[in-house]
XYZ file of C-alpha atoms in Angstrom:
478
model
C 24.643 -111.629 -10.150
C 24.477 -115.401 -10.385
C 22.417 -115.737 -7.258
C 19.693 -113.310 -9.207
C 19.473 -115.820 -11.392
C 18.996 -119.146 -9.877
C 16.513 -117.900 -7.488
C 15.273 -116.627 -11.437
C 15.311 -119.906 -11.987
C 14.594 -121.604 -9.062
C 10.785 -120.014 -9.969
C 10.962 -120.803 -13.679
C 11.577 -124.251 -12.669
C 9.029 -124.651 -9.883
C 6.460 -122.936 -12.014
C 6.659 -125.756 -14.311
C 7.251 -127.862 -12.522
C 2.890 -126.635 -9.977
C 2.237 -126.851 -13.577
C 2.567 -130.304 -14.472
C 1.874 -131.274 -10.774
C -1.535 -130.303 -11.053
C -1.997 -131.893 -14.849
C -0.621 -135.199 -13.327
C -3.632 -134.904 -10.677
C -6.348 -134.209 -12.617
C -5.348 -137.557 -14.359
C -4.618 -139.580 -11.306
C -8.967 -137.520 -9.998
C -9.613 -137.223 -14.250
C -8.310 -139.939 -15.827
C -6.969 -137.496 -18.217
C -4.047 -134.445 -18.616
C -5.940 -130.719 -18.246
C -4.425 -126.875 -17.415
C -5.653 -126.239 -14.871
C -3.716 -123.231 -14.059
C -4.007 -119.315 -14.038
C -1.894 -118.799 -17.469
C -2.213 -120.156 -20.222
C 1.275 -120.968 -20.915
C 2.633 -124.257 -18.487
C 3.302 -121.737 -15.978
C 2.046 -121.633 -11.998
C 3.471 -119.157 -11.037
C 2.282 -119.434 -7.763
C 4.002 -122.828 -7.221
C 7.511 -120.742 -8.184
C 6.459 -117.551 -6.299
C 6.676 -120.380 -2.574
C 9.423 -122.512 -3.433
C 11.844 -118.671 -4.031
C 11.010 -117.684 -0.813
C 10.941 -120.524 1.791
C 14.570 -121.040 0.457
C 15.203 -117.757 0.660
C 13.697 -117.873 4.734
C 14.838 -121.267 5.651
C 17.957 -122.181 4.189
C 19.715 -120.896 6.930
C 17.571 -124.138 8.988
C 18.577 -126.886 6.227
C 20.804 -128.873 9.173
C 18.196 -129.079 11.142
C 14.906 -130.757 9.725
C 13.232 -130.692 12.494
C 12.641 -126.945 12.083
C 13.394 -126.720 8.675
C 10.258 -129.270 8.497
C 7.680 -127.122 10.893
C 9.130 -124.116 9.055
C 8.353 -125.476 5.328
C 4.741 -126.125 6.525
C 3.942 -122.274 9.058
C 5.308 -120.869 5.822
C 4.142 -122.197 3.271
C 0.365 -122.826 4.538
C 0.756 -118.528 5.740
C 1.465 -118.083 2.072
C -1.591 -120.288 1.074
C -4.287 -118.861 2.697
C -2.285 -114.565 1.009
C -2.389 -116.185 -2.288
C -6.163 -118.029 -1.723
C -7.444 -114.860 -0.070
C -5.584 -112.361 -2.750
C -7.119 -113.902 -5.860
C -11.008 -114.206 -4.182
C -10.420 -110.915 -2.895
C -9.779 -109.395 -7.137
C -11.474 -112.226 -8.770
C -14.304 -112.899 -6.409
C -13.648 -116.113 -6.672
C -11.011 -119.204 -4.590
C -8.434 -121.278 -6.344
C -9.173 -122.949 -3.858
C -10.994 -124.018 -1.108
C -11.399 -126.515 1.526
C -14.357 -125.974 3.381
C -16.131 -130.302 2.942
C -12.455 -130.627 4.557
C -11.790 -131.117 8.326
C -9.401 -128.549 10.356
C -9.369 -126.707 7.371
C -8.388 -122.741 8.139
C -10.772 -120.214 6.210
C -10.956 -123.271 3.090
C -7.418 -122.373 2.206
C -5.065 -125.012 4.461
C -5.978 -127.673 6.279
C -3.469 -129.390 8.163
C -2.819 -132.785 6.686
C -1.861 -130.196 3.806
C -0.375 -128.322 5.303
C 1.948 -131.601 7.451
C 2.650 -132.304 3.383
C 3.724 -129.104 1.994
C 6.607 -128.887 4.932
C 7.281 -132.326 3.943
C 7.552 -130.686 0.731
C 9.293 -127.852 1.836
C 11.752 -130.446 3.951
C 12.615 -132.455 0.151
C 12.981 -128.967 -1.930
C 14.970 -126.882 0.878
C 17.385 -129.025 2.018
C 17.660 -131.373 -1.375
C 16.835 -130.831 -4.345
C 17.574 -127.071 -4.563
C 20.910 -127.313 -3.893
C 21.531 -130.405 -6.203
C 19.597 -127.868 -8.547
C 22.207 -124.946 -8.122
C 25.262 -127.257 -8.864
C 24.028 -128.249 -11.819
C 23.078 -124.203 -12.662
C 26.641 -123.663 -11.987
C 28.005 -125.761 -15.054
C 25.264 -123.719 -17.811
C 27.120 -120.489 -18.893
C 26.524 -117.419 -17.857
C 24.838 -115.896 -20.692
C 23.137 -118.501 -21.733
C 22.005 -119.140 -18.143
C 21.162 -115.764 -18.455
C 19.210 -115.224 -22.323
C 17.761 -117.954 -21.173
C 15.895 -117.788 -18.140
C 15.180 -113.891 -18.672
C 12.905 -115.741 -21.259
C 10.786 -117.768 -19.441
C 10.536 -114.636 -16.780
C 9.080 -112.877 -20.207
C 6.788 -115.516 -21.098
C 5.722 -115.448 -17.464
C 5.295 -111.276 -17.474
C 3.690 -111.106 -20.708
C 1.133 -113.753 -20.390
C 0.110 -112.415 -16.797
C 0.790 -108.269 -17.902
C -2.298 -109.563 -20.616
C -4.568 -111.337 -17.385
C -4.592 -108.633 -15.427
C -4.834 -105.626 -17.937
C -7.867 -107.381 -19.209
C -8.971 -107.968 -16.034
C -8.854 -103.742 -14.771
C -10.774 -102.721 -18.677
C -13.269 -105.978 -17.797
C -13.558 -104.514 -14.069
C -14.173 -100.780 -15.727
C -16.677 -101.339 -18.284
C -19.011 -103.863 -16.201
C -19.421 -101.265 -12.926
C -22.672 -100.694 -13.770
C -23.317 -103.934 -15.624
C -24.229 -106.208 -12.925
C -27.739 -107.567 -14.190
C -29.152 -107.692 -17.505
C -32.116 -104.978 -16.074
C -29.529 -102.683 -15.252
C -29.227 -103.267 -19.477
C -32.927 -102.151 -19.894
C -33.293 -99.497 -17.472
C -29.551 -97.740 -19.009
C -32.421 -98.050 -22.820
C -30.452 -101.021 -24.533
C -31.988 -102.292 -27.057
C -34.113 -105.935 -27.102
C -30.822 -107.870 -29.614
C -28.239 -106.200 -28.073
C -30.146 -107.852 -24.555
C -31.076 -111.439 -26.411
C -27.283 -111.355 -27.561
C -26.328 -111.243 -23.764
C -27.935 -113.928 -22.133
C -27.239 -116.146 -25.380
C -24.353 -115.657 -24.137
C -24.166 -116.271 -20.687
C -26.303 -119.736 -21.246
C -23.680 -120.835 -23.083
C -20.436 -119.481 -21.400
C -18.932 -121.530 -19.696
C -19.537 -124.405 -22.931
C -18.877 -122.157 -26.376
C -14.771 -122.957 -26.636
C -12.011 -124.499 -24.787
C -10.929 -122.381 -23.246
C -14.006 -121.005 -21.373
C -13.730 -124.541 -20.396
C -10.428 -124.648 -18.783
C -10.978 -121.969 -16.502
C -14.404 -123.414 -15.925
C -12.768 -127.659 -15.470
C -9.424 -125.406 -13.240
C -11.855 -122.889 -11.368
C -15.114 -124.367 -10.503
C -16.226 -121.267 -8.391
C -16.341 -119.557 -11.599
C -19.808 -121.292 -12.549
C -21.155 -120.305 -9.333
C -20.677 -116.186 -9.990
C -22.876 -113.942 -11.444
C -20.633 -111.075 -11.271
C -17.486 -113.428 -12.942
C -20.036 -115.074 -16.171
C -20.295 -111.568 -16.641
C -16.318 -110.502 -16.315
C -15.982 -113.951 -18.977
C -18.831 -112.728 -21.115
C -16.717 -109.557 -21.445
C -13.280 -110.375 -21.815
C -15.195 -113.393 -25.074
C -16.883 -110.221 -26.363
C -14.103 -107.650 -26.196
C -11.591 -110.772 -27.292
C -14.120 -111.197 -30.437
C -13.955 -107.569 -31.353
C -9.968 -107.084 -30.660
C -10.335 -109.537 -33.796
C -12.404 -108.019 -35.727
C -9.402 -105.243 -36.103
C -6.969 -108.599 -37.486
C -9.282 -111.116 -39.529
C -12.533 -111.119 -39.193
C -14.828 -113.885 -37.223
C -16.903 -116.445 -38.820
C -18.664 -119.214 -37.896
C -18.570 -121.709 -40.624
C -14.981 -123.037 -41.045
C -15.572 -123.924 -44.672
C -16.333 -120.086 -45.007
C -12.611 -119.529 -43.587
C -9.641 -118.311 -46.098
C -6.538 -119.654 -46.802
C -4.176 -119.785 -43.709
C -6.515 -118.006 -41.723
C -5.831 -116.956 -38.409
C -2.822 -117.590 -36.808
C -2.003 -120.624 -38.313
C 1.740 -122.466 -39.037
C 0.949 -121.559 -42.866
C 0.762 -117.929 -42.131
C 3.712 -117.750 -39.791
C 5.939 -119.502 -42.888
C 4.513 -116.884 -45.047
C 5.005 -114.170 -42.625
C 8.638 -115.610 -42.761
C 8.888 -115.183 -45.963
C 7.316 -111.348 -45.959
C 10.054 -110.632 -43.066
C 12.306 -112.476 -44.397
C 12.211 -110.043 -47.837
C 11.367 -106.498 -46.510
C 14.409 -107.663 -43.235
C 16.362 -107.849 -47.488
C 15.254 -104.023 -48.192
C 15.522 -102.581 -45.034
C 19.282 -103.455 -44.904
C 19.567 -102.067 -48.331
C 18.215 -98.244 -47.435
C 20.127 -98.302 -44.444
C 23.398 -99.727 -45.857
C 22.856 -97.290 -48.582
C 22.318 -94.139 -45.765
C 24.718 -95.067 -42.944
C 27.698 -96.181 -45.309
C 26.953 -93.696 -48.096
C 26.555 -96.630 -50.979
C 24.596 -99.526 -52.521
C 25.769 -102.632 -50.967
C 24.477 -106.340 -50.825
C 23.063 -107.895 -47.464
C 21.644 -110.727 -47.584
C 21.029 -114.520 -45.271
C 20.582 -116.998 -47.712
C 22.326 -118.115 -51.113
C 19.396 -117.221 -52.907
C 16.954 -114.481 -52.665
C 16.444 -112.153 -50.813
C 15.891 -113.223 -47.315
C 17.927 -112.304 -44.362
C 16.237 -115.065 -41.697
C 16.808 -112.821 -38.947
C 14.043 -110.591 -39.498
C 12.103 -113.359 -40.700
C 12.228 -115.036 -37.449
C 11.645 -111.573 -35.609
C 9.009 -110.874 -37.493
C 6.841 -113.869 -36.559
C 8.731 -113.733 -32.932
C 7.211 -110.741 -32.334
C 3.369 -112.294 -33.904
C 3.181 -114.195 -31.612
C 4.706 -112.054 -28.074
C 2.209 -108.871 -29.104
C -0.464 -111.359 -31.161
C -2.644 -111.475 -27.618
C -0.618 -107.773 -26.886
C -1.686 -105.055 -29.685
C -4.797 -103.272 -27.449
C -1.163 -101.922 -25.186
C -0.189 -98.589 -26.205
C 2.449 -97.750 -28.104
C 4.485 -97.006 -25.870
C 4.168 -101.075 -24.086
C 4.289 -102.602 -27.515
C 7.695 -100.387 -28.186
C 9.412 -101.521 -25.149
C 8.073 -104.908 -25.417
C 9.213 -105.367 -28.523
C 12.795 -103.624 -27.749
C 13.637 -106.319 -25.484
C 12.055 -109.069 -27.755
C 13.603 -107.525 -30.648
C 17.308 -107.112 -28.840
C 17.698 -110.474 -26.861
C 15.730 -112.635 -29.924
C 19.362 -110.435 -32.563
C 21.455 -112.176 -29.097
C 20.354 -114.902 -29.482
C 21.385 -115.006 -33.319
C 24.670 -113.738 -33.073
C 25.264 -116.480 -30.460
C 23.326 -119.427 -32.686
C 25.582 -118.480 -35.874
C 28.951 -118.316 -33.779
C 28.611 -121.419 -31.876
C 27.899 -122.863 -35.306
C 30.186 -122.370 -37.674
C 32.411 -119.522 -35.666
C 31.756 -116.619 -37.132
C 29.686 -113.273 -36.823
C 27.651 -111.363 -39.678
C 27.819 -108.094 -37.370
C 29.446 -106.491 -34.452
C 29.229 -103.760 -31.918
C 32.190 -103.851 -29.697
C 32.864 -100.937 -30.436
C 29.414 -99.375 -29.773
C 27.895 -97.497 -26.533
C 25.555 -99.605 -24.732
C 26.395 -102.867 -26.491
C 25.554 -106.377 -25.067
C 29.152 -108.896 -25.619
C 29.118 -106.218 -29.522
C 25.696 -108.699 -30.336
C 23.964 -106.163 -29.631
C 23.069 -102.753 -28.377
C 21.485 -100.142 -26.990
C 20.695 -98.460 -30.761
C 19.076 -101.117 -32.512
C 17.550 -102.319 -29.113
C 15.094 -99.337 -29.863
C 15.372 -99.721 -33.823
C 13.144 -103.265 -32.586
C 10.583 -101.537 -30.721
C 10.041 -99.032 -33.847
C 10.411 -102.007 -35.974
C 7.806 -103.783 -33.733
C 5.243 -101.266 -33.012
C 5.357 -101.095 -36.642
C 4.803 -104.220 -38.132
C 1.942 -104.863 -34.930
C -0.165 -101.887 -36.353
C 0.467 -101.657 -39.968
C 2.039 -103.722 -41.829
C 0.796 -107.733 -39.730
C -2.540 -106.385 -40.716
C -1.320 -105.112 -43.503
C 0.485 -108.675 -44.602
C -2.356 -111.128 -42.462
C -4.668 -110.538 -45.273
C -3.222 -110.242 -47.989
C -2.234 -114.400 -47.464
C -5.912 -114.739 -46.696
C -6.789 -113.946 -49.678
C -4.626 -116.171 -51.307
C -7.200 -119.201 -52.892
C -7.105 -122.265 -50.736
C -5.856 -125.461 -54.199
C -3.790 -122.403 -54.759
C -2.384 -121.675 -52.032
C -1.111 -125.189 -50.737
C 0.673 -125.203 -53.762
C 2.541 -122.676 -53.872
C 3.388 -122.935 -49.281
C 4.621 -126.452 -50.616
C 6.680 -125.396 -53.479
C 8.421 -122.475 -51.049
C 9.204 -124.762 -47.718
C 10.607 -127.022 -49.799
C 12.643 -123.777 -51.352
C 13.044 -122.232 -48.164
C 14.947 -125.631 -46.613
C 16.926 -126.041 -49.483
C 18.649 -122.419 -49.383
C 18.712 -122.937 -46.073
C 21.216 -126.332 -46.315
C 22.722 -124.742 -49.161
C 23.382 -121.526 -47.346
C 24.813 -123.309 -44.264
C 27.108 -125.764 -46.038
C 28.926 -123.691 -48.269
C 28.697 -121.024 -45.556
C 31.290 -124.467 -43.898
C 33.211 -124.779 -47.368
C 34.079 -121.071 -46.963
C 35.127 -121.156 -43.689
C 37.108 -124.649 -43.948
C 38.814 -123.592 -47.389
C 40.050 -120.272 -45.431
C 41.329 -123.304 -42.886
C 43.068 -124.968 -46.172
C 41.181 -127.681 -45.709
C 40.647 -128.969 -49.394
C 37.290 -130.295 -50.637
C 36.990 -134.164 -50.114
C 34.150 -134.905 -52.085
C 32.342 -133.579 -55.421
C 29.188 -131.688 -53.192
C 32.366 -129.536 -51.579
C 33.870 -129.179 -54.978
C 30.765 -127.807 -56.610
C 30.214 -125.646 -53.441
C 33.862 -124.516 -54.480
C 33.098 -123.744 -57.894
C 29.650 -121.985 -57.513
C 30.374 -120.527 -54.446
C 33.736 -119.230 -54.193
C 35.842 -116.459 -51.678
C 34.576 -113.686 -53.622
C 30.518 -114.883 -54.458
C 30.557 -114.883 -50.540
C 32.358 -112.197 -49.700
C 30.407 -110.275 -52.324
C 26.773 -111.745 -50.540
C 28.251 -111.835 -47.030
C 30.389 -108.791 -46.786
C 30.337 -108.129 -42.628
C 30.470 -111.932 -42.289
C 33.864 -112.667 -40.215
C 35.368 -114.893 -38.471
C 35.292 -114.492 -34.175
C 38.984 -114.287 -34.215
C 38.921 -111.357 -36.392
C 35.984 -109.413 -33.898
C 35.408 -108.104 -30.260
C 33.521 -111.411 -29.599
C 35.456 -113.936 -28.275
C 33.411 -118.319 -27.630
C 32.738 -117.001 -24.525
C 30.504 -114.341 -25.788
C 33.377 -111.748 -23.285
C 34.238 -108.674 -25.639
C 37.735 -108.783 -26.078
C 39.622 -105.013 -27.436
C 40.872 -104.807 -30.848
């Protein structure tokens, strides 16, 4: 298992460094940093994939530098040709073009570049990856697993969204190769005029178009791909209208317009409250009695739900056009992973846990389980389909001036609430260990948030020693 985790780390790390190298090359050539990758996230998976394949194939020859050099040159050159050929066939443009360079092979690779790849492969396989492997061995297994799978999930979601969009576009524009075909099929003059207008400003209308055109100059010379990009923007605009209005004038935009920090804060706030309601109702049905379930000392707030709402929104904001099944599956994985992280973070910071599923079937270190993953999937689906659109429109109805004051007050209040909650919990732990108060503030906490009050607020919070979860994250028997 550790070997697989290491290979995933190689993929993620070298995908990032590949993206970084292309950015640094842009600084040298264009005197400015720019994202020349295909994905929105800072990763170029082709670099990571090539690094993993080359290490897997050439590791047995790491002691023979000559074989390693020529093997890297041949293998990485072949991969570059295959990737370039595949991209050209699928997207109708070349991701890189060496046509004007001497000794090129089908414009995908040149001899000097192959030699450079050979040197790079020799350094990676012979020196960099062994050192990297030794460093990875120091990271606790569970932490390494969670972090690398989360990063891979980001890359995968980015890729899935791009592929789904491309497939939809290819179907939609199959019969729309030029304006004349639109006329033959009875399109109105208004639609044709709008199409031509968008066509003329295709690569200058926004930052995304400029970035794609800059990263892949071949796009600007392919009529078919121009119409694909145009259709992408058309679909994006239509999709945006389902969640928010589209404004041409910035002054007309309402309060907290779009997916900005202010809106995310309000989503966090709303998620905290809805989480409290959900937990209260859940306790009523599952345990048969009313029980206070909160995550902060002031107010009906459970931060894990607020954070989950923000995290699910960020992950699924561009993917809500997917089927309910896919949204459910992604929400289940993301929600369960977020719940696991929150449990681990609380344990690492305070030595306590607020939930323990060690005795439930299909649990992961007692921090989450299959049942709650399915619940997260359901909540994520409801959130994306119904609650987020409602909450977004509700937030945007707040008057701008009043919204600024309310936002400032709520941020200060939540920060103060978080500070008092953390310090009160820490003092509660110290009192249980027999540590006396050493300052007036600690005395105030002992009086205001005594053991009885804290047990009422957090009835399920216990020390790690009293649960099935150890500090190493391994389930132990009770």
